[in-house]
Amino acid sequence: MRQNKNYHLHNFYNFFINLFSLLIKVYPKHDKLKKSYELKKHSLKQLENYFLSQDKNNNFIHFHVASAGELLQAYPLIKIFKKNNYKILLTYTSISAKIWIDKRSHDLEAIDYSTSLPIDNKSNMEVFFKLFRPKVIIFTKFDLWPGLIFYAYNLEIPIYLVSATLYKNSKRSVNYLSKLFFNQVYLCFHKIFCCTEEDKLNFDSNTINLNNLLITGDTRIDNVIERSKIKCEYYFENSEEDVFIAGSLWPKDMESILNGLLNGLRNFKRFKVIITYHDVSEESSNSIEQKFDDFPTIRLSNIKNMIPDNARVIINDKLGILASLYELGHLAYIGGGFTTGVHNVMEPCAKGLCSIFGPKYNNAPEVVGLVHKKLGFSINSESQFSQIISNYFNDKKTFHELGRLSKDYVESLSGASEKCFQNIKKDMDYVENAIC
C-alpha cells in the first residue's frame, strides 16, 4: 500500500461528503438528488451479491461515468477492453445513466455489471475495494469522486481520466482552495488523456507539477461514428423530400428557428421538418403540435416505419433514436447554443449533413473546428436562420457538398479510444512484466 499523502485532505473531504449525504436524507426536497441517494444507498449490497459469484482473479476494469452522455462517450473504449478479454464494471452518478442502461441494455453487451457508485466516503470505499480489486480505474471527462480516487491511489491501483476537459474558467480553478484541492486529485491519476491541446494547456496553467498529460482526442467521436452506421428504422413514403432535422431543441432554440421553419413549410411544398426536443416528453410534443397547427403533424410513436406523404411536421417522441434520424435529413439544426452550450453537432455531420447551431459553441472544440473550416453555421438571430433556409433552396448542391466535407471532418477526428487503450495496456503490461 502506498503511503497516504492525502490523509488530511481525504478526512476533510470525507467529513463534507458525509454531511452532504445526511442533508439529502433529512431534507429530500430535490427529487433527482433523492433518487440518486436511494440508488447509492443500495449499490454496495448489489455489488456484494454480484461479486459472490465472480472469480476474484477476473481481469476487471472499472469505468465510472456521470450520466448517459458520458457512458456513450466511454463505450468505444469499454468495447475495446472487452474484446481483449477484460471484464467491465461500470458505475455511474446520475439516475439518467440507470434509465438509459435499463432501456438500452441490448446495446451495452460489453458491460458485465453496472450500478450506481456508492456514497463516496471512506467506509464505503473500504468495503468497495474489499469486494474486488480492478486492474485500473477509468473516469470519463470531468466527473471525479475524490473518495474513490484517494482510496484507489493508496492501494496503488492505476487511475486514468479519458476525454479529459478543463475549461479556462472552470470552477475547479477559480480560487486558490479549489485549485489546491483538485490539484491533489489530479496528481493521483497515472495519466490524463486530454481531448485537445487547449485542454492540456488549461490543465498545465491551472494545476501544479502535472507531468501525466497526453493529448489523445475525444472518445465521443468514435461513438458518434459507430452510431452513425445504425440504419434508421423510418423512411418517407415519397423520397423526393427536402428534410430539415431540428435536434436537441431548447425553448430558446425554437424561438430562433420557428419563423424560418414556418416560412419554409409555406413556401416549399416538399419541405418537411423532423423535430426532437432536448426533453422528450408529452408536454414538449404538445408544444410542437400547437406551434405548427397550420400543418399536418405526426408523432413517430404513432407509426410503424413509413412516414406518410401528407405529414409535414414529424415529432420525434422516442428516446435514443435521434442519431439515426439524421439519415433522413438534408440539413440540420442542433440545439443548446442559446443556453448552456451546443449539443452533439458531430452526429448530423457523421451522417453527411450540413449543420446550424446557436452562438454558444465553444463548449465543443470540434464544433469550433467546424466553424473555422467554414463547414457549419452559427446563428445569433431568427433572421440569420431564415436566410440560411432560403440559401439552401437556392443552392442545394453547395449545402450537400458542405455535408460531405463535414462527414470527412468527423472521421478525421476518430481514433481516441484506440490511443487510450494502447497507452493503458502498455502500462498494464509493464507492471505485469515487472512483477514477473
Coordinates of N, CA and C in Angstrom, one line a residue, residues 236 241-247 249 254 257-258 260-266 268-276 288 292 295-298 300 307 311-316 325 328-329 331 333 385 389 393:
F236 N -39.5 7.8 -45.6 CA -40.6 8.6 -46.2 C -41.2 7.9 -47.3
E241 N -38.1 14.4 -51.0 CA -38.4 15.4 -49.9 C -37.1 16.2 -49.6
D242 N -37.4 17.5 -49.2 CA -36.3 18.2 -48.6 C -36.5 18.2 -47.1
V243 N -35.7 17.5 -46.4 CA -36.0 17.2 -44.9 C -35.0 18.0 -44.0
F244 N -35.6 18.8 -43.2 CA -34.8 19.5 -42.2 C -35.0 18.8 -40.8
I245 N -33.9 18.6 -40.1 CA -34.0 18.0 -38.8 C -33.5 18.9 -37.7
A246 N -34.4 19.2 -36.8 CA -34.0 20.0 -35.6 C -33.9 19.1 -34.4
G247 N -32.7 19.0 -33.9 CA -32.5 18.1 -32.8 C -32.0 18.7 -31.5
L249 N -33.6 20.4 -29.1 CA -34.0 21.8 -29.0 C -34.4 22.2 -27.6
M254 N -36.1 27.0 -30.3 CA -37.3 27.1 -31.1 C -37.7 28.5 -31.4
I257 N -35.7 29.6 -34.5 CA -35.9 28.9 -35.8 C -37.3 28.7 -36.2
L258 N -38.3 29.0 -35.4 CA -39.7 28.8 -35.7 C -40.2 29.5 -36.9
G260 N -38.5 30.7 -39.4 CA -37.8 30.2 -40.6 C -38.4 28.9 -41.1
L261 N -38.7 28.0 -40.1 CA -39.3 26.7 -40.5 C -40.8 26.9 -41.0
L262 N -41.5 27.8 -40.4 CA -42.9 28.0 -40.9 C -42.9 28.6 -42.3
N263 N -42.0 29.5 -42.5 CA -41.9 30.1 -43.9 C -41.5 29.0 -44.9
G264 N -40.5 28.2 -44.5 CA -40.1 27.1 -45.4 C -41.2 26.2 -45.7
L265 N -42.1 25.8 -44.7 CA -43.2 24.9 -44.9 C -44.2 25.6 -45.8
R266 N -44.4 26.9 -45.7 CA -45.4 27.6 -46.5 C -44.9 27.8 -48.0
F268 N -42.3 26.1 -49.7 CA -41.7 24.9 -50.4 C -42.5 23.7 -50.1
K269 N -43.2 23.2 -51.1 CA -44.2 22.1 -51.0 C -43.5 20.8 -50.4
R270 N -42.3 20.5 -50.9 CA -41.7 19.3 -50.5 C -40.8 19.4 -49.2
F271 N -40.9 20.5 -48.5 CA -40.1 20.8 -47.3 C -40.8 20.1 -46.1
K272 N -40.1 19.3 -45.4 CA -40.6 18.6 -44.2 C -39.6 18.8 -43.1
V273 N -40.2 18.7 -41.9 CA -39.4 19.0 -40.7 C -39.6 17.9 -39.7
I274 N -38.4 17.4 -39.1 CA -38.4 16.4 -38.0 C -37.9 17.2 -36.8
I275 N -38.6 17.1 -35.7 CA -38.3 17.9 -34.5 C -38.1 17.0 -33.3
T276 N -37.0 17.2 -32.6 CA -36.7 16.5 -31.3 C -36.4 17.5 -30.3
I288 N -45.0 21.4 -29.7 CA -44.7 21.4 -31.2 C -46.0 21.4 -32.0
F292 N -47.1 24.4 -34.8 CA -47.2 24.0 -36.2 C -48.7 23.6 -36.5
F295 N -50.2 23.0 -40.1 CA -49.6 21.9 -41.0 C -49.9 20.5 -40.4
P296 N -50.0 19.5 -41.2 CA -50.3 18.1 -40.7 C -49.0 17.7 -39.9
T297 N -49.3 17.2 -38.7 CA -48.2 16.7 -37.9 C -48.4 15.2 -37.5
I298 N -47.3 14.5 -37.2 CA -47.5 13.1 -36.8 C -46.3 12.8 -35.8
L300 N -43.8 10.0 -34.2 CA -43.2 8.7 -34.6 C -43.7 7.5 -33.8
I307 N -43.2 7.1 -43.0 CA -43.8 8.4 -42.7 C -44.7 8.8 -43.8
A311 N -47.8 14.1 -44.1 CA -47.2 14.7 -42.9 C -46.1 15.7 -43.3
R312 N -46.2 16.9 -42.7 CA -45.2 18.0 -43.0 C -44.3 18.2 -41.8
V313 N -44.8 17.9 -40.6 CA -44.0 18.1 -39.4 C -44.1 16.8 -38.6
I314 N -42.9 16.2 -38.4 CA -42.8 14.9 -37.7 C -42.1 15.1 -36.4
I315 N -42.8 14.7 -35.3 CA -42.4 14.9 -34.0 C -41.7 13.6 -33.5
N316 N -40.5 13.7 -33.1 CA -39.8 12.5 -32.5 C -40.1 12.5 -31.0
L325 N -32.0 9.2 -37.0 CA -32.9 10.0 -37.7 C -32.2 11.0 -38.7
L328 N -32.2 10.7 -42.5 CA -33.3 11.1 -43.3 C -33.2 12.5 -43.8
G329 N -32.3 13.3 -43.2 CA -32.2 14.7 -43.4 C -31.3 15.2 -44.5
L331 N -30.4 18.8 -44.1 CA -29.9 20.0 -43.3 C -30.3 19.9 -41.9
Y333 N -30.4 21.5 -37.6 CA -30.1 22.4 -36.6 C -30.0 21.7 -35.3
F385 N -31.2 32.6 -39.5 CA -31.6 31.2 -39.7 C -32.5 31.2 -41.0
I389 N -32.0 29.0 -44.6 CA -33.0 28.2 -45.2 C -33.3 28.6 -46.7
F393 N -32.4 26.4 -50.5 CA -33.3 26.2 -51.6 C -32.7 26.8 -52.9

